PDB file of C-alpha atoms in Angstrom:
ATOM      1  CA  MET A 955       0.000   0.000   0.000  1.00  0.00           C
ATOM      2  CA  PHE A 956       1.372   3.404  -1.082  1.00  0.00           C
ATOM      3  CA  ASP A 957       4.327   1.680  -2.763  1.00  0.00           C
ATOM      4  CA  GLY A 958       6.942   4.272  -3.704  1.00  0.00           C
ATOM      5  CA  PHE A 959       5.495   6.922  -1.388  1.00  0.00           C
ATOM      6  CA  GLU A 960       7.633   8.596   1.260  1.00  0.00           C
ATOM      7  CA  SER A 961       6.173   8.814   4.748  1.00  0.00           C
ATOM      8  CA  GLY A 962       6.758  11.321   7.511  1.00  0.00           C
ATOM      9  CA  ARG A 963       5.428  13.377  10.391  1.00  0.00           C
ATOM     10  CA  VAL A 964       5.454  17.146  10.677  1.00  0.00           C
ATOM     11  CA  THR A 965       5.047  19.048  13.935  1.00  0.00           C
ATOM     12  CA  VAL A 966       2.306  21.649  13.626  1.00  0.00           C
ATOM     13  CA  GLY A 967       1.496  23.596  16.763  1.00  0.00           C
ATOM     14  CA  GLU A 968       0.593  21.254  19.606  1.00  0.00           C
ATOM     15  CA  THR A 969       0.538  18.067  17.542  1.00  0.00           C
ATOM     16  CA  GLU A 970       2.096  16.101  14.690  1.00  0.00           C
ATOM     17  CA  ILE A 971       0.498  15.296  11.358  1.00  0.00           C
ATOM     18  CA  ALA A 972       1.408  12.026   9.635  1.00  0.00           C
ATOM     19  CA  TYR A 973       1.472  11.848   5.851  1.00  0.00           C
ATOM     20  CA  VAL A 974       2.584   9.928   2.804  1.00  0.00           C
ATOM     21  CA  ALA A 975       3.618  11.666  -0.405  1.00  0.00           C
ATOM     22  CA  ALA A 976       4.815  10.919  -3.922  1.00  0.00           C
ATOM     23  CA  GLY A 977       5.035  12.414  -7.376  1.00  0.00           C
ATOM     24  CA  GLU A 978       5.973  15.668  -9.060  1.00  0.00           C
ATOM     25  CA  GLY A 979       3.760  18.465 -10.289  1.00  0.00           C
ATOM     26  CA  GLU A 980       0.922  20.463  -8.825  1.00  0.00           C
ATOM     27  CA  PRO A 981       0.361  19.426  -5.198  1.00  0.00           C
ATOM     28  CA  VAL A 982      -2.824  17.675  -4.094  1.00  0.00           C
ATOM     29  CA  LEU A 983      -3.722  17.249  -0.405  1.00  0.00           C
ATOM     30  CA  MET A 984      -6.144  14.387   0.342  1.00  0.00           C
ATOM     31  CA  LEU A 985      -8.016  14.129   3.656  1.00  0.00           C
ATOM     32  CA  HIS A 986      -9.910  11.064   4.879  1.00  0.00           C
ATOM     33  CA  GLY A 987     -13.043  10.803   7.001  1.00  0.00           C
ATOM     34  CA  PHE A 988     -14.515   8.697   9.815  1.00  0.00           C
ATOM     35  CA  PRO A 989     -13.886   5.886  10.665  1.00  0.00           C
ATOM     36  CA  GLN A 990     -10.897   5.739   8.358  1.00  0.00           C
ATOM     37  CA  THR A 991      -7.328   6.956   7.883  1.00  0.00           C
ATOM     38  CA  LYS A 992      -5.180   8.191   5.022  1.00  0.00           C
ATOM     39  CA  ALA A 993      -5.254   4.580   3.758  1.00  0.00           C
ATOM     40  CA  LEU A 994      -8.556   5.614   2.140  1.00  0.00           C
ATOM     41  CA  TRP A 995      -6.566   7.024  -0.784  1.00  0.00           C
ATOM     42  CA  ALA A 996      -4.285   4.020  -1.374  1.00  0.00           C
ATOM     43  CA  ARG A 997      -5.865   3.139  -4.734  1.00  0.00           C
ATOM     44  CA  ILE A 998      -6.586   6.720  -5.852  1.00  0.00           C
ATOM     45  CA  ALA A 999      -3.388   8.593  -4.984  1.00  0.00           C
ATOM     46  CA  PRO A1000      -1.127   6.439  -7.223  1.00  0.00           C
ATOM     47  CA  GLU A1001      -3.392   7.145 -10.185  1.00  0.00           C
ATOM     48  CA  LEU A1002      -3.015  10.892  -9.640  1.00  0.00           C
ATOM     49  CA  VAL A1003       0.751  10.550  -9.226  1.00  0.00           C
ATOM     50  CA  ALA A1004       0.874   8.734 -12.569  1.00  0.00           C
ATOM     51  CA  LEU A1005      -0.968  11.656 -14.146  1.00  0.00           C
ATOM     52  CA  GLY A1006       1.673  14.133 -13.014  1.00  0.00           C
ATOM     53  CA  TYR A1007       0.614  15.389  -9.580  1.00  0.00           C
ATOM     54  CA  ARG A1008       2.446  15.611  -6.278  1.00  0.00           C
ATOM     55  CA  VAL A1009       0.024  13.818  -3.930  1.00  0.00           C
ATOM     56  CA  ILE A1010       0.046  14.144  -0.151  1.00  0.00           C
ATOM     57  CA  CYS A1011      -2.327  11.986   1.925  1.00  0.00           C
ATOM     58  CA  ALA A1012      -2.541  13.007   5.583  1.00  0.00           C
ATOM     59  CA  ASP A1013      -4.159  11.711   8.747  1.00  0.00           C
ATOM     60  CA  LEU A1014      -6.365  14.204  10.529  1.00  0.00           C
ATOM     61  CA  ARG A1015      -5.602  15.221  14.088  1.00  0.00           C
ATOM     62  CA  GLY A1016      -6.950  12.485  16.368  1.00  0.00           C
ATOM     63  CA  TYR A1017      -6.862   9.823  13.645  1.00  0.00           C
ATOM     64  CA  GLY A1018      -4.452   7.236  12.271  1.00  0.00           C
ATOM     65  CA  ALA A1019      -0.789   8.004  12.913  1.00  0.00           C
ATOM     66  CA  SER A1020      -1.271  11.720  13.559  1.00  0.00           C
ATOM     67  CA  GLY A1021      -1.084  13.190  17.049  1.00  0.00           C
ATOM     68  CA  LYS A1022      -4.027  12.838  19.388  1.00  0.00           C
ATOM     69  CA  PRO A1023      -3.789  15.669  21.910  1.00  0.00           C
ATOM     70  CA  LEU A1024      -6.074  15.780  24.901  1.00  0.00           C
ATOM     71  CA  ALA A1025      -9.209  17.780  24.247  1.00  0.00           C
ATOM     72  CA  ARG A1026      -9.124  21.230  25.775  1.00  0.00           C
ATOM     73  CA  ALA A1027     -12.043  22.774  27.611  1.00  0.00           C
ATOM     74  CA  GLY A1028     -14.447  23.990  24.956  1.00  0.00           C
ATOM     75  CA  LEU A1029     -13.039  21.512  22.384  1.00  0.00           C
ATOM     76  CA  ALA A1030     -11.686  24.203  20.058  1.00  0.00           C
ATOM     77  CA  ASN A1031      -8.551  22.149  19.433  1.00  0.00           C
ATOM     78  CA  TYR A1032     -10.678  19.466  17.762  1.00  0.00           C
ATOM     79  CA  SER A1033     -12.684  21.885  15.641  1.00  0.00           C
ATOM     80  CA  PHE A1034     -12.545  21.823  11.859  1.00  0.00           C
ATOM     81  CA  ARG A1035     -10.773  25.190  12.055  1.00  0.00           C
ATOM     82  CA  ALA A1036      -7.992  23.659  14.150  1.00  0.00           C
ATOM     83  CA  MET A1037      -7.771  20.632  11.860  1.00  0.00           C
ATOM     84  CA  ALA A1038      -7.629  22.918   8.819  1.00  0.00           C
ATOM     85  CA  ALA A1039      -4.761  24.852  10.397  1.00  0.00           C
ATOM     86  CA  ASP A1040      -2.939  21.541  10.952  1.00  0.00           C
ATOM     87  CA  GLN A1041      -3.184  20.647   7.278  1.00  0.00           C
ATOM     88  CA  LEU A1042      -2.227  24.115   6.081  1.00  0.00           C
ATOM     89  CA  GLY A1043       0.823  23.917   8.349  1.00  0.00           C
ATOM     90  CA  LEU A1044       1.714  20.515   6.920  1.00  0.00           C
ATOM     91  CA  MET A1045       1.580  21.779   3.350  1.00  0.00           C
ATOM     92  CA  LYS A1046       3.622  24.876   4.153  1.00  0.00           C
ATOM     93  CA  ALA A1047       6.230  22.689   5.873  1.00  0.00           C
ATOM     94  CA  LEU A1048       6.397  20.544   2.734  1.00  0.00           C
ATOM     95  CA  GLY A1049       6.934  23.636   0.596  1.00  0.00           C
ATOM     96  CA  HIS A1050       3.463  23.999  -0.914  1.00  0.00           C
ATOM     97  CA  ALA A1051       1.917  27.440  -0.545  1.00  0.00           C
ATOM     98  CA  ARG A1052      -0.993  26.535  -2.849  1.00  0.00           C
ATOM     99  CA  PHE A1053      -2.571  23.194  -3.618  1.00  0.00           C
ATOM    100  CA  HIS A1054      -5.608  21.245  -4.758  1.00  0.00           C
ATOM    101  CA  LEU A1055      -7.618  20.019  -1.767  1.00  0.00           C
ATOM    102  CA  VAL A1056      -9.685  16.833  -1.594  1.00  0.00           C
ATOM    103  CA  GLY A1057     -11.720  15.601   1.370  1.00  0.00           C
ATOM    104  CA  HIS A1058     -14.184  12.827   2.133  1.00  0.00           C
ATOM    105  CA  ASP A1059     -16.592  12.854   5.095  1.00  0.00           C
ATOM    106  CA  ARG A1060     -14.814  14.562   8.056  1.00  0.00           C
ATOM    107  CA  GLY A1061     -11.942  15.397   5.756  1.00  0.00           C
ATOM    108  CA  ALA A1062     -14.374  17.221   3.491  1.00  0.00           C
ATOM    109  CA  ARG A1063     -15.568  19.301   6.445  1.00  0.00           C
ATOM    110  CA  VAL A1064     -11.960  20.188   7.213  1.00  0.00           C
ATOM    111  CA  ALA A1065     -11.453  21.036   3.527  1.00  0.00           C
ATOM    112  CA  TYR A1066     -14.514  23.287   3.510  1.00  0.00           C
ATOM    113  CA  ARG A1067     -13.209  25.185   6.536  1.00  0.00           C
ATOM    114  CA  LEU A1068      -9.699  25.423   5.060  1.00  0.00           C
ATOM    115  CA  ALA A1069     -11.081  26.797   1.794  1.00  0.00           C
ATOM    116  CA  LEU A1070     -13.106  29.413   3.693  1.00  0.00           C
ATOM    117  CA  ASP A1071     -10.349  30.433   6.103  1.00  0.00           C
ATOM    118  CA  HIS A1072      -7.379  30.294   3.713  1.00  0.00           C
ATOM    119  CA  PRO A1073      -8.660  30.808   0.160  1.00  0.00           C
ATOM    120  CA  ALA A1074      -5.292  31.938  -1.199  1.00  0.00           C
ATOM    121  CA  ALA A1075      -3.835  28.499  -0.407  1.00  0.00           C
ATOM    122  CA  VAL A1076      -6.519  26.465  -2.172  1.00  0.00           C
ATOM    123  CA  ALA A1077      -6.427  26.162  -5.955  1.00  0.00           C
ATOM    124  CA  SER A1078      -9.474  23.883  -6.036  1.00  0.00           C
ATOM    125  CA  VAL A1079     -11.507  21.964  -3.486  1.00  0.00           C
ATOM    126  CA  THR A1080     -13.321  18.647  -3.794  1.00  0.00           C
ATOM    127  CA  LEU A1081     -15.930  17.796  -1.155  1.00  0.00           C
ATOM    128  CA  MET A1082     -17.115  14.200  -1.047  1.00  0.00           C
ATOM    129  CA  ASP A1083     -20.507  13.108   0.288  1.00  0.00           C
ATOM    130  CA  ILE A1084     -21.314  15.779   2.838  1.00  0.00           C
ATOM    131  CA  VAL A1085     -23.717  18.623   3.348  1.00  0.00           C
ATOM    132  CA  PRO A1086     -22.589  21.595   5.462  1.00  0.00           C
ATOM    133  CA  THR A1087     -22.413  20.983   9.200  1.00  0.00           C
ATOM    134  CA  ALA A1088     -24.982  23.711   9.821  1.00  0.00           C
ATOM    135  CA  VAL A1089     -27.413  21.929   7.502  1.00  0.00           C
ATOM    136  CA  MET A1090     -26.844  18.561   9.185  1.00  0.00           C
ATOM    137  CA  LEU A1091     -27.393  19.891  12.685  1.00  0.00           C
ATOM    138  CA  THR A1092     -30.313  22.239  12.045  1.00  0.00           C
ATOM    139  CA  ASP A1093     -32.299  19.895   9.801  1.00  0.00           C
ATOM    140  CA  LEU A1094     -32.886  17.016  12.198  1.00  0.00           C
ATOM    141  CA  ARG A1095     -35.704  15.304  10.408  1.00  0.00           C
ATOM    142  CA  ARG A1096     -36.445  11.775  11.581  1.00  0.00           C
ATOM    143  CA  ASP A1097     -34.713  10.156   8.623  1.00  0.00           C
ATOM    144  CA  VAL A1098     -31.616  12.344   9.025  1.00  0.00           C
ATOM    145  CA  ALA A1099     -31.334  11.588  12.742  1.00  0.00           C
ATOM    146  CA  GLN A1100     -31.819   7.878  12.163  1.00  0.00           C
ATOM    147  CA  SER A1101     -29.140   7.724   9.473  1.00  0.00           C
ATOM    148  CA  TYR A1102     -26.634   9.887  11.338  1.00  0.00           C
ATOM    149  CA  TRP A1103     -27.187   8.686  14.886  1.00  0.00           C
ATOM    150  CA  HIS A1104     -23.419   8.357  15.444  1.00  0.00           C
ATOM    151  CA  TRP A1105     -23.014  12.150  15.450  1.00  0.00           C
ATOM    152  CA  PHE A1106     -24.887  12.294  18.735  1.00  0.00           C
ATOM    153  CA  PHE A1107     -23.551   9.109  20.301  1.00  0.00           C
ATOM    154  CA  LEU A1108     -19.915  10.066  19.714  1.00  0.00           C
ATOM    155  CA  ALA A1109     -20.546  13.593  20.999  1.00  0.00           C
ATOM    156  CA  GLN A1110     -21.641  12.401  24.439  1.00  0.00           C
ATOM    157  CA  PRO A1111     -19.331  13.430  27.304  1.00  0.00           C
ATOM    158  CA  ALA A1112     -16.207  11.385  27.900  1.00  0.00           C
ATOM    159  CA  PRO A1113     -15.630   8.632  28.674  1.00  0.00           C
ATOM    160  CA  PHE A1114     -19.057   7.133  27.921  1.00  0.00           C
ATOM    161  CA  PRO A1115     -18.771   6.564  24.149  1.00  0.00           C
ATOM    162  CA  GLU A1116     -15.089   5.668  24.417  1.00  0.00           C
ATOM    163  CA  ARG A1117     -15.764   2.893  26.918  1.00  0.00           C
ATOM    164  CA  MET A1118     -18.712   1.568  24.945  1.00  0.00           C
ATOM    165  CA  ILE A1119     -16.623   1.400  21.758  1.00  0.00           C
ATOM    166  CA  GLU A1120     -13.571  -0.080  23.479  1.00  0.00           C
ATOM    167  CA  ALA A1121     -15.697  -3.017  24.639  1.00  0.00           C
ATOM    168  CA  ASN A1122     -15.989  -4.181  21.013  1.00  0.00           C
ATOM    169  CA  PRO A1123     -14.353  -1.813  18.505  1.00  0.00           C
ATOM    170  CA  ASP A1124     -14.934  -4.016  15.469  1.00  0.00           C
ATOM    171  CA  LEU A1125     -18.653  -4.306  16.193  1.00  0.00           C
ATOM    172  CA  PHE A1126     -19.054  -0.545  16.453  1.00  0.00           C
ATOM    173  CA  TYR A1127     -16.890   0.541  13.526  1.00  0.00           C
ATOM    174  CA  GLU A1128     -18.088  -2.193  11.204  1.00  0.00           C
ATOM    175  CA  ALA A1129     -21.650  -1.057  11.933  1.00  0.00           C
ATOM    176  CA  CYS A1130     -20.543   2.366  10.719  1.00  0.00           C
ATOM    177  CA  LEU A1131     -18.484   1.231   7.748  1.00  0.00           C
ATOM    178  CA  PHE A1132     -20.884  -1.442   6.484  1.00  0.00           C
ATOM    179  CA  GLY A1133     -24.105   0.153   7.689  1.00  0.00           C
ATOM    180  CA  TRP A1134     -24.010   3.404   5.722  1.00  0.00           C
ATOM    181  CA  GLY A1135     -24.970   3.761   2.113  1.00  0.00           C
ATOM    182  CA  ALA A1136     -24.916   0.293   0.543  1.00  0.00           C
ATOM    183  CA  ALA A1137     -21.387  -0.782   1.521  1.00  0.00           C
ATOM    184  CA  GLY A1138     -20.326  -4.290   2.512  1.00  0.00           C
ATOM    185  CA  PRO A1139     -17.039  -6.000   3.349  1.00  0.00           C
ATOM    186  CA  GLN A1140     -16.596  -6.921  -0.312  1.00  0.00           C
ATOM    187  CA  ASP A1141     -16.435  -3.214  -1.222  1.00  0.00           C
ATOM    188  CA  PHE A1142     -13.223  -2.620   0.732  1.00  0.00           C
ATOM    189  CA  ASP A1143      -9.677  -3.548  -0.171  1.00  0.00           C
ATOM    190  CA  ALA A1144      -8.330  -5.996   2.426  1.00  0.00           C
ATOM    191  CA  GLU A1145      -5.125  -4.054   3.065  1.00  0.00           C
ATOM    192  CA  GLN A1146      -6.962  -0.751   3.453  1.00  0.00           C
ATOM    193  CA  LEU A1147      -9.526  -2.362   5.740  1.00  0.00           C
ATOM    194  CA  ALA A1148      -6.713  -3.769   7.891  1.00  0.00           C
ATOM    195  CA  ALA A1149      -5.289  -0.252   8.244  1.00  0.00           C
ATOM    196  CA  TYR A1150      -8.666   1.099   9.322  1.00  0.00           C
ATOM    197  CA  ARG A1151      -9.088  -1.765  11.770  1.00  0.00           C
ATOM    198  CA  ALA A1152      -5.687  -1.118  13.378  1.00  0.00           C
ATOM    199  CA  SER A1153      -6.788   2.435  14.123  1.00  0.00           C
ATOM    200  CA  TRP A1154     -10.081   1.223  15.583  1.00  0.00           C
ATOM    201  CA  HIS A1155      -8.160  -0.655  18.279  1.00  0.00           C
ATOM    202  CA  ASP A1156      -6.149   2.413  19.339  1.00  0.00           C
ATOM    203  CA  ALA A1157      -7.773   3.900  22.458  1.00  0.00           C
ATOM    204  CA  GLU A1158      -6.345   7.349  21.671  1.00  0.00           C
ATOM    205  CA  ALA A1159      -7.801   7.224  18.161  1.00  0.00           C
ATOM    206  CA  ILE A1160     -11.183   6.221  19.574  1.00  0.00           C
ATOM    207  CA  ALA A1161     -11.038   9.287  21.819  1.00  0.00           C
ATOM    208  CA  GLY A1162      -9.844  11.442  18.918  1.00  0.00           C
ATOM    209  CA  GLY A1163     -12.861  10.515  16.812  1.00  0.00           C
ATOM    210  CA  CYS A1164     -15.195  11.239  19.701  1.00  0.00           C
ATOM    211  CA  ASN A1165     -13.566  14.622  20.266  1.00  0.00           C
ATOM    212  CA  ASP A1166     -14.000  15.420  16.574  1.00  0.00           C
ATOM    213  CA  TYR A1167     -17.748  14.865  16.841  1.00  0.00           C
ATOM    214  CA  ARG A1168     -18.000  16.643  20.193  1.00  0.00           C
ATOM    215  CA  ALA A1169     -16.364  19.679  18.628  1.00  0.00           C
ATOM    216  CA  ALA A1170     -18.834  19.598  15.721  1.00  0.00           C
ATOM    217  CA  LEU A1171     -21.670  20.277  18.147  1.00  0.00           C
ATOM    218  CA  ALA A1172     -19.742  22.515  20.548  1.00  0.00           C
ATOM    219  CA  VAL A1173     -17.749  24.641  18.098  1.00  0.00           C
ATOM    220  CA  ASP A1174     -18.241  23.958  14.397  1.00  0.00           C
ATOM    221  CA  LEU A1175     -21.984  24.508  14.296  1.00  0.00           C
ATOM    222  CA  ALA A1176     -21.577  27.996  15.772  1.00  0.00           C
ATOM    223  CA  ASP A1177     -18.719  28.748  13.374  1.00  0.00           C
ATOM    224  CA  ASP A1178     -20.827  27.771  10.377  1.00  0.00           C
ATOM    225  CA  LEU A1179     -23.926  29.633  11.562  1.00  0.00           C
ATOM    226  CA  ALA A1180     -21.883  32.770  12.174  1.00  0.00           C
ATOM    227  CA  GLU A1181     -20.694  32.697   8.570  1.00  0.00           C
ATOM    228  CA  GLN A1182     -23.908  31.940   6.724  1.00  0.00           C
ATOM    229  CA  GLY A1183     -23.728  33.536   3.318  1.00  0.00           C
ATOM    230  CA  ARG A1184     -19.981  33.114   2.842  1.00  0.00           C
ATOM    231  CA  ARG A1185     -18.993  31.315  -0.335  1.00  0.00           C
ATOM    232  CA  ILE A1186     -15.984  29.221  -1.199  1.00  0.00           C
ATOM    233  CA  SER A1187     -14.153  31.394  -3.720  1.00  0.00           C
ATOM    234  CA  THR A1188     -12.089  28.604  -5.279  1.00  0.00           C
ATOM    235  CA  PRO A1189     -13.581  26.177  -7.842  1.00  0.00           C
ATOM    236  CA  ALA A1190     -15.448  23.377  -6.068  1.00  0.00           C
ATOM    237  CA  LEU A1191     -16.250  19.812  -7.104  1.00  0.00           C
ATOM    238  CA  ILE A1192     -19.030  18.076  -5.181  1.00  0.00           C
ATOM    239  CA  LEU A1193     -18.938  14.277  -5.434  1.00  0.00           C
ATOM    240  CA  TYR A1194     -21.533  12.058  -3.787  1.00  0.00           C
ATOM    241  CA  GLY A1195     -22.569   8.434  -3.687  1.00  0.00           C
ATOM    242  CA  ALA A1196     -25.522   7.892  -6.002  1.00  0.00           C
ATOM    243  CA  SER A1197     -27.077   5.282  -3.700  1.00  0.00           C
ATOM    244  CA  GLY A1198     -25.904   6.691  -0.373  1.00  0.00           C
ATOM    245  CA  ALA A1199     -27.864   8.207   2.497  1.00  0.00           C
ATOM    246  CA  MET A1200     -26.757  11.745   1.665  1.00  0.00           C
ATOM    247  CA  ALA A1201     -28.167  11.560  -1.849  1.00  0.00           C
ATOM    248  CA  LYS A1202     -31.430  10.149  -0.516  1.00  0.00           C
ATOM    249  CA  LEU A1203     -31.806  12.758   2.210  1.00  0.00           C
ATOM    250  CA  TYR A1204     -30.581  15.879   0.399  1.00  0.00           C
ATOM    251  CA  ASP A1205     -30.286  17.504  -2.993  1.00  0.00           C
ATOM    252  CA  LEU A1206     -26.519  17.860  -2.673  1.00  0.00           C
ATOM    253  CA  PRO A1207     -25.885  20.123  -5.690  1.00  0.00           C
ATOM    254  CA  ALA A1208     -28.595  22.513  -4.479  1.00  0.00           C
ATOM    255  CA  THR A1209     -27.290  22.395  -0.920  1.00  0.00           C
ATOM    256  CA  TRP A1210     -23.854  23.570  -2.044  1.00  0.00           C
ATOM    257  CA  ALA A1211     -24.912  25.935  -4.826  1.00  0.00           C
ATOM    258  CA  ASP A1212     -25.167  29.015  -2.589  1.00  0.00           C
ATOM    259  CA  ARG A1213     -21.970  28.154  -0.697  1.00  0.00           C
ATOM    260  CA  CYS A1214     -19.653  27.984  -3.705  1.00  0.00           C
ATOM    261  CA  THR A1215     -18.747  30.570  -6.318  1.00  0.00           C
ATOM    262  CA  THR A1216     -18.020  27.920  -8.969  1.00  0.00           C
ATOM    263  CA  ILE A1217     -19.508  24.451  -8.573  1.00  0.00           C
ATOM    264  CA  ASP A1218     -19.427  21.163 -10.445  1.00  0.00           C
ATOM    265  CA  ALA A1219     -21.467  18.324  -8.888  1.00  0.00           C
ATOM    266  CA  ARG A1220     -21.278  14.665  -9.909  1.00  0.00           C
ATOM    267  CA  ALA A1221     -22.805  11.436  -8.606  1.00  0.00           C
ATOM    268  CA  VAL A1222     -20.525   8.408  -8.293  1.00  0.00           C
ATOM    269  CA  PRO A1223     -21.800   4.799  -8.252  1.00  0.00           C
ATOM    270  CA  GLY A1224     -22.053   3.454  -4.718  1.00  0.00           C
ATOM    271  CA  GLY A1225     -22.871   4.684  -1.256  1.00  0.00           C
ATOM    272  CA  HIS A1226     -21.063   6.894   1.237  1.00  0.00           C
ATOM    273  CA  PHE A1227     -17.771   5.016   0.910  1.00  0.00           C
ATOM    274  CA  PHE A1228     -17.513   5.294  -2.862  1.00  0.00           C
ATOM    275  CA  PRO A1229     -13.787   6.232  -2.704  1.00  0.00           C
ATOM    276  CA  ASP A1230     -13.237   2.658  -1.459  1.00  0.00           C
ATOM    277  CA  SER A1231     -15.720   0.939  -3.747  1.00  0.00           C
ATOM    278  CA  ALA A1232     -15.220   3.020  -6.920  1.00  0.00           C
ATOM    279  CA  PRO A1233     -11.625   4.324  -6.892  1.00  0.00           C
ATOM    280  CA  VAL A1234     -11.305   4.307 -10.678  1.00  0.00           C
ATOM    281  CA  GLU A1235     -14.337   6.549 -11.123  1.00  0.00           C
ATOM    282  CA  VAL A1236     -13.154   8.892  -8.364  1.00  0.00           C
ATOM    283  CA  SER A1237      -9.695   9.153  -9.922  1.00  0.00           C
ATOM    284  CA  LYS A1238     -11.220  10.063 -13.281  1.00  0.00           C
ATOM    285  CA  HIS A1239     -13.428  12.769 -11.790  1.00  0.00           C
ATOM    286  CA  LEU A1240     -10.521  14.269  -9.847  1.00  0.00           C
ATOM    287  CA  ALA A1241      -8.148  14.214 -12.809  1.00  0.00           C
ATOM    288  CA  ALA A1242     -10.686  15.902 -15.072  1.00  0.00           C
ATOM    289  CA  PHE A1243     -11.465  18.553 -12.460  1.00  0.00           C
ATOM    290  CA  PHE A1244      -7.815  19.316 -11.701  1.00  0.00           C
ATOM    291  CA  SER A1245      -7.009  19.608 -15.396  1.00  0.00           C
ATOM    292  CA  ARG A1246      -9.633  22.360 -15.705  1.00  0.00           C
ATOM    293  CA  HIS A1247      -8.117  24.299 -12.812  1.00  0.00           C
ATOM    294  CA  LEU A1248      -4.354  24.106 -13.239  1.00  0.00           C
ATOM    295  CA  PHE A1249      -2.255  26.757 -11.525  1.00  0.00           C
ATOM    296  CA  ALA A1250       1.368  27.889 -11.376  1.00  0.00           C
ATOM    297  CA  HIS A1251       2.730  26.419  -8.184  1.00  0.00           C
ATOM    298  CA  GLY A1252       5.887  27.215  -6.338  1.00  0.00           C
TER     299      GLY A1252
END
């Protein structure tokens, strides 16, 4: 997995961010979601490298091999703003002042915040299978709450969800991975799944994921509500699983239309975890989008 990629860790503020990287050309930063790690991109990143891009896949704060600092009072250090600052710091440390940005699930929420807070750094942004946090948390219809129950379980005060998950991590995380949007074990590469599973058995990573969701309710919702009306200024690609819960619950292109200056929205076969189940299609969409938004990088 990630054959030919270099791996490293960069200290950014109070934590370290783990990454793998390969290739030459315009830089692309790829951010995973829950309950996964940077291994999500193991079959997509090499395709982009082959097409002439410098690809960096990073673990979010609290996930995978990245640092997992203790949550501070108020949870601001697990907010999407803090995670976005981590990733911006990583890219600056690697010598990339501007880059294409790709995120799935939680990584897409970090990407959205990074694109809003640091538009000069983002040449293009791809958001995969999310609606804005403010939409998720202010539109709690029965079907939304039933599909996204984990938002509220994981956000419960420590250590309740941590202890419940630690009792049987595979049961919990497999319910998430295989229970959302038409995915089954057969849809996941065995080596990638093993990498996810290793993270599931790390008590600090369990806590990191919980802190991520706690911060969504405690910090990120207020941040998004305070900035209603702001648009991403960089070109945006919205990808979503054609048979996933998001597509069934929301009109994703319409949801993002008034939050982006330039938008291209495409459905991909599969459910929420279509980067795992349809990596070839995802690679093609990304390559086509990047080629329309090339930039002079330093």
